[in-house]
């Protein structure tokens, strides 16, 4: 469902601007709207809201124009039809010799105008304020192929030839416009220009950028090809208001350079850039951090001149860390645990007070949190995914500026009270909490997680964190957000790239407005220097911080070529020359296909389907939705495979019984394909009994379910930081009358479906301890109170008040009775039992390589599903994984212990019995881990060899194994 909102902004006393804004319902999150001040109509350029956020947990159907829609101006002047022309940038300077514009001049003419001082304006007599006026020749035929490949969204535009003797390198520093006239010389229309095409052709650059340190001194390099002047302001101390030195930079081919003394190291700097900015239609003086900053002042306004190779910034043993990394045989051995840095320790009293909520909490070996991670590692977990840790907005790095709520006032409130959320919301933009999907500078560790945000402290402590996590046995994955930026414009303190090369780094629509389908300030990785910045930044984190993987937020908004080049660049890193082994770094992300990039609208994007064959992973939302029911944007009571669809209704109208039977059997098909790593060529028998490929099983919108060509391209999950926690969504979707014991078993069942699938399993921190956010569906800014994790296992944070009104009020009528009911709240015994069950699942996964097959061929040969077709018993999945043995000589032996594994997932509220002729006369027994389990119910599972019969208790996952030693 889509909502259409119209906001009127009144300018002066006579002008109104209507902003139509279309977005998917509930697809906004994480921050506030801002509007830029408008000083006068003559220099008015509408600035879109600086920051609002969207949930990237599902494929989104945002309008391609999103919030970047053109504005209508109604100005009562004699020439009002032309007054607003320069507000738009509807023409594209795509190569040195071609400008593309969607106009037909017929017998008329077209001219290019330029003003170095930014003084172009329309008058009743035509165009005023220009330094240059140049006729363009309209060309017949289409735009060149290489242009339409780079800019597919303008493939039908007309081509206008630019004279070859023009000094374009200098001209692009001016305000530019193209104007067409009719055959009698009357002005028809005009518009500004978008320059990324010609900038890429003239100024693409692979040399040094940022600050570079040698024994002789420091050199600075800034790519700013349209800047008219650049200087650097050097500050001795971060709080100094006046620079101790100001140096002009010299330009060569779009790169500005200067050199300074060794004494600059440890100082701070800011670039002063004089540049024409289309958002104000003026030549602006912008003060900006270095896009390649590696350190910052505490207030984030100045870049620290810091040499990351300095021994003073390296913890003991840092240079040898690559030799002590946790062992990783193959990407298929990966399992991922997603965690927010602050969540990990903010409420952990076993962590020293000064370390809580920060990087150094991971170095507290005896804390409850570190001990918890160690339990997961000992059971087999391999990777720790940290939510954003780069420099992001909306959390002040200086802790003394934070506001907080006295939680003692909240402890005694009723479980469905509105007071807690009211108090949290009141200070939510001034506390120390945010998920961090608000990027300001990609290459600097976030200062709020350091004990001191000043100087190099954040760098040292980040390295200590990586080192400590590696020593625990976990690889470190960073959550990176290259699809958008927190701010834009010439003056916002958190705007960086848009101050230095305005109109280049941020993707714009056909009217010249910034695209906002990611929610704000979409970046344009189809532009060469954006692509390069992303690749350089990834290399910075791998080489300088020795991280082991990356999760890409809204990866589908990044071009596939960028992802492939990044993967190749990282893989080329070697311990001998770079201090790291890049071949073990794993890349994955959200391959959602929506907005202006959908279906390759801006080039081949890194969507789920396009990434097939690259080895880059993408989240499998199919298995999540089929397992739980509905989607994060559907009705919260819509049930799925494990939450009672058909078999234990919750009162929501799911349609007729026949409809529910079809929904349940279809969900089962989707899950089984997901369990086979969502391979597009995997053959299985569907609910109709037909043998089909994974790509031939379709979703409701006719999109294929399967998209992967190899198992490591699939990230299977049922919960993540977005949307409700696993326990919370189960508590919403299951019938109110079932017991908390049953909900805990459903929680375990969901985890098992991920843990025992082919592909890479992904778990949200707290899945294993029934984590609750008191039914908050979007806790990005809900503070520590709603995001608490308790590694003492005494409580799970259920019933700490109604969740914040902004994103949850529409569901309060459903939430309130559940929070009120004391039977919903798990006890410590439930939490501990769930943890033990989760550890058992990890142990089982890592007990056999059969759960972690490397290739699509191996999965097709070995993985089979039974209880399929029209006569299958609903609500149960039977999966077998075969290894080579005397009976099957065609399959190689990879497991020295087990020759056959059978896993039965019984989501039914009753016992499941099943006869399988193909599985009779085998030596199957309950897996040793489950034999030793504290779950007495799973031990009731039975296999009868003479009949091939299996019996599994309600809401239970049972693993049977055939040992080679018999």
PDB file of C-alpha atoms in Angstrom, residues 734-866:
ATOM      1  CA  UNK A 734       0.339 -17.107  17.396  1.00  0.00           C
ATOM      2  CA  UNK A 735      -3.048 -17.486  19.119  1.00  0.00           C
ATOM      3  CA  UNK A 736      -3.254 -15.619  22.402  1.00  0.00           C
ATOM      4  CA  UNK A 737      -4.355 -18.715  24.301  1.00  0.00           C
ATOM      5  CA  UNK A 738      -1.259 -20.844  23.715  1.00  0.00           C
ATOM      6  CA  UNK A 739       1.312 -21.070  26.496  1.00  0.00           C
ATOM      7  CA  UNK A 740       4.685 -19.381  26.710  1.00  0.00           C
ATOM      8  CA  UNK A 741       6.201 -22.882  26.658  1.00  0.00           C
ATOM      9  CA  UNK A 742       4.719 -23.395  23.208  1.00  0.00           C
ATOM     10  CA  UNK A 743       5.952 -20.014  22.014  1.00  0.00           C
ATOM     11  CA  UNK A 744       9.446 -20.922  23.175  1.00  0.00           C
ATOM     12  CA  UNK A 745       9.290 -24.152  21.175  1.00  0.00           C
ATOM     13  CA  UNK A 746       8.192 -22.184  18.109  1.00  0.00           C
ATOM     14  CA  UNK A 747      11.150 -19.842  18.674  1.00  0.00           C
ATOM     15  CA  UNK A 748      13.441 -22.881  18.748  1.00  0.00           C
ATOM     16  CA  UNK A 749      11.798 -24.285  15.628  1.00  0.00           C
ATOM     17  CA  UNK A 750      12.397 -21.052  13.713  1.00  0.00           C
ATOM     18  CA  UNK A 751      16.068 -21.004  14.718  1.00  0.00           C
ATOM     19  CA  UNK A 752      16.457 -24.621  13.677  1.00  0.00           C
ATOM     20  CA  UNK A 753      15.086 -23.953  10.196  1.00  0.00           C
ATOM     21  CA  UNK A 754      17.856 -21.422   9.689  1.00  0.00           C
ATOM     22  CA  UNK A 755      20.637 -23.254  11.498  1.00  0.00           C
ATOM     23  CA  UNK A 756      20.145 -26.526   9.614  1.00  0.00           C
ATOM     24  CA  UNK A 757      19.638 -25.112   6.115  1.00  0.00           C
ATOM     25  CA  UNK A 758      22.176 -24.986   3.316  1.00  0.00           C
ATOM     26  CA  UNK A 759      23.533 -21.510   2.660  1.00  0.00           C
ATOM     27  CA  UNK A 760      24.710 -19.133   5.345  1.00  0.00           C
ATOM     28  CA  UNK A 761      22.641 -18.833   8.548  1.00  0.00           C
ATOM     29  CA  UNK A 762      22.101 -15.400  10.057  1.00  0.00           C
ATOM     30  CA  UNK A 763      20.804 -14.717  13.575  1.00  0.00           C
ATOM     31  CA  UNK A 764      19.808 -11.511  15.317  1.00  0.00           C
ATOM     32  CA  UNK A 765      21.412 -11.056  18.739  1.00  0.00           C
ATOM     33  CA  UNK A 766      18.927 -12.318  21.293  1.00  0.00           C
ATOM     34  CA  UNK A 767      17.148 -14.877  19.100  1.00  0.00           C
ATOM     35  CA  UNK A 768      18.787 -17.429  21.350  1.00  0.00           C
ATOM     36  CA  UNK A 769      17.555 -15.865  24.609  1.00  0.00           C
ATOM     37  CA  UNK A 770      13.988 -14.907  23.619  1.00  0.00           C
ATOM     38  CA  UNK A 771      14.922 -11.262  23.230  1.00  0.00           C
ATOM     39  CA  UNK A 772      11.990  -8.864  23.278  1.00  0.00           C
ATOM     40  CA  UNK A 773      11.718  -5.165  22.509  1.00  0.00           C
ATOM     41  CA  UNK A 774       8.263  -5.039  24.060  1.00  0.00           C
ATOM     42  CA  UNK A 775       6.841  -5.548  20.544  1.00  0.00           C
ATOM     43  CA  UNK A 776       8.615  -2.489  19.060  1.00  0.00           C
ATOM     44  CA  UNK A 777       8.696  -3.006  15.290  1.00  0.00           C
ATOM     45  CA  UNK A 778      11.416  -0.428  14.621  1.00  0.00           C
ATOM     46  CA  UNK A 779      13.695   0.268  17.569  1.00  0.00           C
ATOM     47  CA  UNK A 780      16.353   2.286  15.674  1.00  0.00           C
ATOM     48  CA  UNK A 781      15.841   5.246  17.998  1.00  0.00           C
ATOM     49  CA  UNK A 782      14.074   3.658  20.960  1.00  0.00           C
ATOM     50  CA  UNK A 783      16.974   4.040  23.353  1.00  0.00           C
ATOM     51  CA  UNK A 784      18.590   1.491  25.621  1.00  0.00           C
ATOM     52  CA  UNK A 785      15.296   0.817  27.393  1.00  0.00           C
ATOM     53  CA  UNK A 786      13.551  -0.975  24.539  1.00  0.00           C
ATOM     54  CA  UNK A 787      16.760  -2.429  23.072  1.00  0.00           C
ATOM     55  CA  UNK A 788      18.123  -4.048  26.223  1.00  0.00           C
ATOM     56  CA  UNK A 789      19.959  -7.356  26.049  1.00  0.00           C
ATOM     57  CA  UNK A 790      20.392  -9.327  29.271  1.00  0.00           C
ATOM     58  CA  UNK A 791      23.235 -11.818  29.300  1.00  0.00           C
ATOM     59  CA  UNK A 792      22.487 -12.778  32.885  1.00  0.00           C
ATOM     60  CA  UNK A 793      19.403 -14.528  31.434  1.00  0.00           C
ATOM     61  CA  UNK A 794      17.144 -13.216  34.181  1.00  0.00           C
ATOM     62  CA  UNK A 795      14.690 -11.395  31.874  1.00  0.00           C
ATOM     63  CA  UNK A 796      14.089 -10.915  28.150  1.00  0.00           C
ATOM     64  CA  UNK A 797      12.774  -7.301  28.180  1.00  0.00           C
ATOM     65  CA  UNK A 798       9.159  -8.272  27.528  1.00  0.00           C
ATOM     66  CA  UNK A 799       6.504  -5.944  28.910  1.00  0.00           C
ATOM     67  CA  UNK A 800       8.577  -2.806  29.549  1.00  0.00           C
ATOM     68  CA  UNK A 801       5.798  -0.597  28.250  1.00  0.00           C
ATOM     69  CA  UNK A 802       3.970   0.000  25.017  1.00  0.00           C
ATOM     70  CA  UNK A 803       6.572   0.527  22.264  1.00  0.00           C
ATOM     71  CA  UNK A 804       7.178   4.061  20.966  1.00  0.00           C
ATOM     72  CA  UNK A 805       4.111   5.667  19.505  1.00  0.00           C
ATOM     73  CA  UNK A 806       5.621   6.873  16.232  1.00  0.00           C
ATOM     74  CA  UNK A 807       6.028   3.496  14.535  1.00  0.00           C
ATOM     75  CA  UNK A 808       3.750   1.346  16.679  1.00  0.00           C
ATOM     76  CA  UNK A 809       0.619   3.234  17.675  1.00  0.00           C
ATOM     77  CA  UNK A 810      -1.464   1.657  14.912  1.00  0.00           C
ATOM     78  CA  UNK A 811      -0.725  -1.760  16.470  1.00  0.00           C
ATOM     79  CA  UNK A 812      -1.222  -0.755  20.101  1.00  0.00           C
ATOM     80  CA  UNK A 813      -4.703  -2.368  20.175  1.00  0.00           C
ATOM     81  CA  UNK A 814      -3.040  -5.697  19.317  1.00  0.00           C
ATOM     82  CA  UNK A 815      -0.004  -5.126  21.514  1.00  0.00           C
ATOM     83  CA  UNK A 816      -1.712  -3.928  24.683  1.00  0.00           C
ATOM     84  CA  UNK A 817      -3.608  -7.123  25.619  1.00  0.00           C
ATOM     85  CA  UNK A 818      -0.496  -9.221  25.023  1.00  0.00           C
ATOM     86  CA  UNK A 819       1.696  -7.060  27.233  1.00  0.00           C
ATOM     87  CA  UNK A 820      -1.028  -7.050  29.887  1.00  0.00           C
ATOM     88  CA  UNK A 821      -1.216 -10.836  29.993  1.00  0.00           C
ATOM     89  CA  UNK A 822       1.406 -12.145  32.457  1.00  0.00           C
ATOM     90  CA  UNK A 823       1.364 -15.577  30.800  1.00  0.00           C
ATOM     91  CA  UNK A 824       3.226 -14.149  27.790  1.00  0.00           C
ATOM     92  CA  UNK A 825       6.308 -13.296  29.818  1.00  0.00           C
ATOM     93  CA  UNK A 826       9.053 -15.946  29.787  1.00  0.00           C
ATOM     94  CA  UNK A 827      10.844 -16.871  32.980  1.00  0.00           C
ATOM     95  CA  UNK A 828      14.573 -17.255  33.364  1.00  0.00           C
ATOM     96  CA  UNK A 829      14.175 -21.036  32.946  1.00  0.00           C
ATOM     97  CA  UNK A 830      12.632 -20.499  29.512  1.00  0.00           C
ATOM     98  CA  UNK A 831      15.498 -18.210  28.485  1.00  0.00           C
ATOM     99  CA  UNK A 832      18.181 -20.644  29.618  1.00  0.00           C
ATOM    100  CA  UNK A 833      16.460 -23.585  27.946  1.00  0.00           C
ATOM    101  CA  UNK A 834      16.188 -21.638  24.690  1.00  0.00           C
ATOM    102  CA  UNK A 835      19.878 -20.778  24.843  1.00  0.00           C
ATOM    103  CA  UNK A 836      20.817 -24.418  25.348  1.00  0.00           C
ATOM    104  CA  UNK A 837      18.618 -25.419  22.433  1.00  0.00           C
ATOM    105  CA  UNK A 838      20.302 -22.799  20.223  1.00  0.00           C
ATOM    106  CA  UNK A 839      23.764 -23.995  21.218  1.00  0.00           C
ATOM    107  CA  UNK A 840      22.697 -27.530  20.363  1.00  0.00           C
ATOM    108  CA  UNK A 841      21.607 -26.387  16.900  1.00  0.00           C
ATOM    109  CA  UNK A 842      25.014 -24.834  16.277  1.00  0.00           C
ATOM    110  CA  UNK A 843      26.740 -27.989  17.508  1.00  0.00           C
ATOM    111  CA  UNK A 844      24.638 -30.086  15.156  1.00  0.00           C
ATOM    112  CA  UNK A 845      25.369 -27.801  12.186  1.00  0.00           C
ATOM    113  CA  UNK A 846      29.094 -28.045  12.794  1.00  0.00           C
ATOM    114  CA  UNK A 847      29.013 -31.757  13.549  1.00  0.00           C
ATOM    115  CA  UNK A 848      28.858 -32.566   9.837  1.00  0.00           C
ATOM    116  CA  UNK A 849      29.995 -30.910   6.611  1.00  0.00           C
ATOM    117  CA  UNK A 850      26.749 -32.180   5.108  1.00  0.00           C
ATOM    118  CA  UNK A 851      24.995 -29.149   6.607  1.00  0.00           C
ATOM    119  CA  UNK A 852      27.510 -26.843   4.903  1.00  0.00           C
ATOM    120  CA  UNK A 853      27.819 -28.043   1.320  1.00  0.00           C
ATOM    121  CA  UNK A 854      30.075 -25.931  -0.890  1.00  0.00           C
ATOM    122  CA  UNK A 855      28.502 -26.220  -4.304  1.00  0.00           C
ATOM    123  CA  UNK A 856      25.139 -26.246  -6.031  1.00  0.00           C
ATOM    124  CA  UNK A 857      26.016 -29.635  -7.516  1.00  0.00           C
ATOM    125  CA  UNK A 858      26.630 -31.125  -4.073  1.00  0.00           C
ATOM    126  CA  UNK A 859      23.286 -29.828  -2.803  1.00  0.00           C
ATOM    127  CA  UNK A 860      21.385 -31.179  -5.805  1.00  0.00           C
ATOM    128  CA  UNK A 861      23.046 -34.581  -5.428  1.00  0.00           C
ATOM    129  CA  UNK A 862      22.637 -34.944  -1.679  1.00  0.00           C
ATOM    130  CA  UNK A 863      19.678 -32.921  -0.379  1.00  0.00           C
ATOM    131  CA  UNK A 864      16.179 -34.380  -0.786  1.00  0.00           C
ATOM    132  CA  UNK A 865      12.778 -33.434   0.558  1.00  0.00           C
ATOM    133  CA  UNK A 866      10.139 -35.986   1.441  1.00  0.00           C
TER     134      UNK A 866
END
